[in-house]
Amino acid sequence: YQRRVHGELYPWHCLTSETTRMTGESSASAEEKRFGPNSYHYWHDHGKERASQGDVAPPPKPELVAVQKIERTKPTKNITKYCFSDGKRAAKIYVDWPGIAERPDSVVCTFDIHTFDLRIEEEAVIHRLCVPNLKENIVPESSTYTLKADQIVVSLAKKEEGKWYDLKKTTL
């Protein structure tokens, strides 16, 4: 947008300082003279003056509603290297992890009827082996995990005896 002042065109964003310098009056008062009380500047430039006179309501004051503490979580890395062995009553998963027996508090394993979730928490990252769809159902109460010197052994108690050719359920 441009506006003509004393025969010259000026960009709209320059009008306030240019108009004041060239004509001696502000662009707001020039706008008011030209467009009257329905102009943009009449309503937006006089708001503070009108509020002090009590003509309009004062602008609302900001008010703190709530403070929310955001916990930063550690990044998660998937464990992709593990071994699986199938037994008659239990399936076992072996995860090699150097020195894990010295840090038993850093390992958590949860079991559900068709899933298990192994988590190893370190200083900067959480390592995770989660299988959401096991080949068959398990008995969560009988499933366990054991920490050896450099290895974690997860034992999944099968609900029904049978062979598992794979740990995860595959869909065709």
C-alpha positions as YAML, in Angstrom:
chain: A
units: angstrom
residues:
- id: 1
  name: TYR
  ca: [0.00, 0.00, 0.00]
- id: 2
  name: GLN
  ca: [1.15, 3.51, -0.78]
- id: 3
  name: ARG
  ca: [-0.18, 6.93, 0.05]
- id: 4
  name: ARG
  ca: [0.34, 10.25, -1.64]
- id: 5
  name: VAL
  ca: [1.69, 13.04, 0.61]
- id: 6
  name: HIS
  ca: [2.37, 16.45, -1.01]
- id: 7
  name: GLY
  ca: [2.29, 14.87, -4.44]
- id: 8
  name: GLU
  ca: [4.74, 12.03, -3.63]
- id: 9
  name: LEU
  ca: [3.97, 8.34, -3.02]
- id: 10
  name: TYR
  ca: [5.17, 6.77, 0.24]
- id: 11
  name: PRO
  ca: [4.91, 3.19, 1.50]
- id: 12
  name: TRP
  ca: [2.23, 2.85, 4.17]
- id: 13
  name: HIS
  ca: [4.68, 1.78, 6.93]
- id: 14
  name: CYS
  ca: [6.67, 5.00, 6.46]
- id: 15
  name: LEU
  ca: [3.68, 7.34, 6.69]
- id: 16
  name: THR
  ca: [3.77, 8.10, 10.40]
- id: 17
  name: SER
  ca: [7.29, 9.54, 10.49]
- id: 18
  name: GLU
  ca: [7.20, 10.95, 6.92]
- id: 19
  name: THR
  ca: [3.81, 12.60, 7.31]
- id: 20
  name: THR
  ca: [4.73, 14.16, 10.63]
- id: 21
  name: ARG
  ca: [7.99, 15.50, 9.27]
- id: 22
  name: MET
  ca: [6.50, 16.86, 6.03]
- id: 23
  name: THR
  ca: [3.13, 18.19, 7.15]
- id: 24
  name: GLY
  ca: [3.68, 18.79, 10.83]
- id: 25
  name: GLU
  ca: [0.70, 16.62, 11.80]
- id: 26
  name: SER
  ca: [0.56, 12.92, 12.59]
- id: 27
  name: SER
  ca: [-0.87, 10.44, 10.12]
- id: 28
  name: ALA
  ca: [-3.48, 9.50, 12.74]
- id: 29
  name: SER
  ca: [-4.93, 13.01, 12.82]
- id: 30
  name: ALA
  ca: [-4.73, 13.24, 9.02]
- id: 31
  name: GLU
  ca: [-6.59, 9.91, 8.79]
- id: 32
  name: GLU
  ca: [-9.17, 11.14, 11.25]
- id: 33
  name: LYS
  ca: [-9.75, 14.29, 9.21]
- id: 34
  name: ARG
  ca: [-9.99, 12.30, 6.01]
- id: 35
  name: PHE
  ca: [-12.09, 9.33, 7.15]
- id: 36
  name: GLY
  ca: [-13.65, 10.61, 10.36]
- id: 37
  name: PRO
  ca: [-14.48, 8.54, 13.44]
- id: 38
  name: ASN
  ca: [-14.83, 5.30, 11.46]
- id: 39
  name: SER
  ca: [-11.16, 5.10, 10.48]
- id: 40
  name: TYR
  ca: [-8.69, 2.52, 11.68]
- id: 41
  name: HIS
  ca: [-6.48, 5.05, 13.48]
- id: 42
  name: TYR
  ca: [-9.37, 6.71, 15.28]
- id: 43
  name: TRP
  ca: [-10.22, 3.48, 17.05]
- id: 44
  name: HIS
  ca: [-6.72, 2.12, 17.55]
- id: 45
  name: ASP
  ca: [-4.69, 5.21, 18.34]
- id: 46
  name: HIS
  ca: [-7.14, 6.84, 20.77]
- id: 47
  name: GLY
  ca: [-7.85, 3.75, 22.85]
- id: 48
  name: LYS
  ca: [-5.55, 4.78, 25.71]
- id: 49
  name: GLU
  ca: [-6.85, 8.35, 25.77]
- id: 50
  name: ARG
  ca: [-10.45, 7.17, 25.71]
- id: 51
  name: ALA
  ca: [-9.81, 4.62, 28.47]
- id: 52
  name: SER
  ca: [-8.34, 7.34, 30.73]
- id: 53
  name: GLN
  ca: [-11.47, 9.44, 30.18]
- id: 54
  name: GLY
  ca: [-13.67, 6.51, 31.11]
- id: 55
  name: ASP
  ca: [-15.24, 6.39, 27.64]
- id: 56
  name: VAL
  ca: [-14.26, 2.73, 27.08]
- id: 57
  name: ALA
  ca: [-13.29, -0.15, 29.35]
- id: 58
  name: PRO
  ca: [-9.58, -0.36, 30.15]
- id: 59
  name: PRO
  ca: [-7.65, -3.22, 28.53]
- id: 60
  name: PRO
  ca: [-7.57, -6.39, 30.65]
- id: 61
  name: LYS
  ca: [-4.53, -7.06, 32.80]
- id: 62
  name: PRO
  ca: [-2.77, -10.40, 32.30]
- id: 63
  name: GLU
  ca: [-3.33, -12.86, 35.13]
- id: 64
  name: LEU
  ca: [-1.34, -16.01, 35.88]
- id: 65
  name: VAL
  ca: [-3.77, -18.93, 35.78]
- id: 66
  name: ALA
  ca: [-1.51, -21.90, 36.49]
- id: 67
  name: VAL
  ca: [2.10, -23.02, 36.61]
- id: 68
  name: GLN
  ca: [2.85, -26.37, 35.06]
- id: 69
  name: LYS
  ca: [6.10, -28.21, 35.66]
- id: 70
  name: ILE
  ca: [7.28, -30.15, 32.63]
- id: 71
  name: GLU
  ca: [9.42, -33.18, 33.28]
- id: 72
  name: ARG
  ca: [12.05, -33.87, 30.72]
- id: 73
  name: THR
  ca: [12.16, -37.53, 29.85]
- id: 74
  name: LYS
  ca: [15.22, -39.37, 28.70]
- id: 75
  name: PRO
  ca: [15.39, -40.47, 25.09]
- id: 76
  name: THR
  ca: [14.59, -44.13, 24.40]
- id: 77
  name: LYS
  ca: [16.68, -46.48, 22.25]
- id: 78
  name: ASN
  ca: [15.36, -49.83, 21.07]
- id: 79
  name: ILE
  ca: [17.32, -52.97, 21.88]
- id: 80
  name: THR
  ca: [17.71, -54.80, 18.59]
- id: 81
  name: LYS
  ca: [20.32, -57.40, 19.49]
- id: 82
  name: TYR
  ca: [18.95, -60.34, 21.47]
- id: 83
  name: CYS
  ca: [18.65, -64.13, 21.25]
- id: 84
  name: PHE
  ca: [15.46, -66.17, 21.48]
- id: 85
  name: SER
  ca: [15.13, -69.81, 22.52]
- id: 86
  name: ASP
  ca: [11.99, -71.90, 22.73]
- id: 87
  name: GLY
  ca: [11.34, -74.46, 25.43]
- id: 88
  name: LYS
  ca: [8.39, -76.69, 26.13]
- id: 89
  name: ARG
  ca: [6.91, -74.54, 28.93]
- id: 90
  name: ALA
  ca: [8.80, -71.27, 28.54]
- id: 91
  name: ALA
  ca: [10.38, -69.10, 25.88]
- id: 92
  name: LYS
  ca: [13.58, -67.28, 26.84]
- id: 93
  name: ILE
  ca: [15.12, -64.06, 25.57]
- id: 94
  name: TYR
  ca: [18.83, -63.38, 26.18]
- id: 95
  name: VAL
  ca: [20.13, -59.80, 26.08]
- id: 96
  name: ASP
  ca: [23.89, -59.29, 26.47]
- id: 97
  name: TRP
  ca: [24.63, -56.25, 28.66]
- id: 98
  name: PRO
  ca: [28.10, -55.78, 30.19]
- id: 99
  name: GLY
  ca: [28.11, -55.24, 33.97]
- id: 100
  name: ILE
  ca: [24.33, -55.41, 34.40]
- id: 101
  name: ALA
  ca: [24.52, -57.53, 37.56]
- id: 102
  name: GLU
  ca: [26.16, -54.59, 39.35]
- id: 103
  name: ARG
  ca: [23.16, -52.34, 38.57]
- id: 104
  name: PRO
  ca: [20.00, -54.34, 39.36]
- id: 105
  name: ASP
  ca: [17.96, -51.18, 40.09]
- id: 106
  name: SER
  ca: [18.38, -49.99, 36.50]
- id: 107
  name: VAL
  ca: [16.40, -52.94, 35.05]
- id: 108
  name: VAL
  ca: [12.59, -53.14, 34.97]
- id: 109
  name: CYS
  ca: [10.56, -55.75, 33.13]
- id: 110
  name: THR
  ca: [6.76, -55.82, 32.93]
- id: 111
  name: PHE
  ca: [4.62, -58.65, 31.59]
- id: 112
  name: ASP
  ca: [1.09, -58.81, 30.21]
- id: 113
  name: ILE
  ca: [-0.88, -61.68, 28.68]
- id: 114
  name: HIS
  ca: [0.45, -61.02, 25.14]
- id: 115
  name: THR
  ca: [3.35, -58.58, 25.66]
- id: 116
  name: PHE
  ca: [6.47, -57.84, 27.67]
- id: 117
  name: ASP
  ca: [8.54, -54.69, 28.12]
- id: 118
  name: LEU
  ca: [12.18, -54.73, 29.26]
- id: 119
  name: ARG
  ca: [13.73, -51.37, 30.21]
- id: 120
  name: ILE
  ca: [17.33, -50.63, 31.14]
- id: 121
  name: GLU
  ca: [17.80, -47.11, 32.47]
- id: 122
  name: GLU
  ca: [21.19, -45.44, 32.15]
- id: 123
  name: GLU
  ca: [22.29, -41.89, 32.90]
- id: 124
  name: ALA
  ca: [21.41, -40.36, 29.55]
- id: 125
  name: VAL
  ca: [19.14, -42.89, 27.83]
- id: 126
  name: ILE
  ca: [16.60, -45.66, 28.42]
- id: 127
  name: HIS
  ca: [17.19, -48.86, 26.43]
- id: 128
  name: ARG
  ca: [14.03, -50.80, 25.69]
- id: 129
  name: LEU
  ca: [13.01, -54.18, 24.31]
- id: 130
  name: CYS
  ca: [9.24, -54.25, 23.92]
- id: 131
  name: VAL
  ca: [7.32, -56.96, 22.08]
- id: 132
  name: PRO
  ca: [3.66, -55.90, 21.89]
- id: 133
  name: ASN
  ca: [2.36, -59.03, 20.06]
- id: 134
  name: LEU
  ca: [3.92, -62.24, 21.28]
- id: 135
  name: LYS
  ca: [3.46, -65.38, 19.19]
- id: 136
  name: GLU
  ca: [1.11, -66.88, 21.82]
- id: 137
  name: ASN
  ca: [-0.28, -65.83, 25.20]
- id: 138
  name: ILE
  ca: [1.86, -66.03, 28.34]
- id: 139
  name: VAL
  ca: [1.20, -66.24, 32.10]
- id: 140
  name: PRO
  ca: [2.40, -62.84, 33.43]
- id: 141
  name: GLU
  ca: [2.52, -63.97, 37.07]
- id: 142
  name: SER
  ca: [4.92, -66.84, 36.25]
- id: 143
  name: SER
  ca: [7.12, -64.89, 33.83]
- id: 144
  name: THR
  ca: [10.41, -63.58, 35.26]
- id: 145
  name: TYR
  ca: [13.73, -61.99, 34.44]
- id: 146
  name: THR
  ca: [17.16, -62.85, 35.82]
- id: 147
  name: LEU
  ca: [20.36, -60.81, 35.88]
- id: 148
  name: LYS
  ca: [23.63, -62.61, 35.24]
- id: 149
  name: ALA
  ca: [27.10, -61.05, 35.19]
- id: 150
  name: ASP
  ca: [26.85, -59.69, 31.62]
- id: 151
  name: GLN
  ca: [23.40, -60.83, 30.53]
- id: 152
  name: ILE
  ca: [19.67, -60.41, 31.15]
- id: 153
  name: VAL
  ca: [17.50, -63.53, 30.75]
- id: 154
  name: VAL
  ca: [13.76, -62.95, 30.30]
- id: 155
  name: SER
  ca: [11.69, -66.09, 30.83]
- id: 156
  name: LEU
  ca: [8.16, -66.03, 29.37]
- id: 157
  name: ALA
  ca: [5.90, -68.72, 30.89]
- id: 158
  name: LYS
  ca: [3.68, -70.10, 28.11]
- id: 159
  name: LYS
  ca: [-0.04, -70.33, 28.75]
- id: 160
  name: GLU
  ca: [-0.25, -73.47, 26.60]
- id: 161
  name: GLU
  ca: [2.59, -75.82, 25.81]
- id: 162
  name: GLY
  ca: [3.69, -75.72, 22.21]
- id: 163
  name: LYS
  ca: [6.43, -74.65, 19.85]
- id: 164
  name: TRP
  ca: [7.13, -71.04, 19.07]
- id: 165
  name: TYR
  ca: [9.04, -70.68, 15.83]
- id: 166
  name: ASP
  ca: [9.15, -66.94, 16.29]
- id: 167
  name: LEU
  ca: [8.88, -64.55, 19.25]
- id: 168
  name: LYS
  ca: [6.52, -62.13, 17.56]
- id: 169
  name: LYS
  ca: [3.15, -62.80, 16.00]
- id: 170
  name: THR
  ca: [3.32, -62.43, 12.24]
- id: 171
  name: THR
  ca: [0.35, -61.54, 10.11]
- id: 172
  name: LEU
  ca: [-0.07, -62.71, 6.56]
...
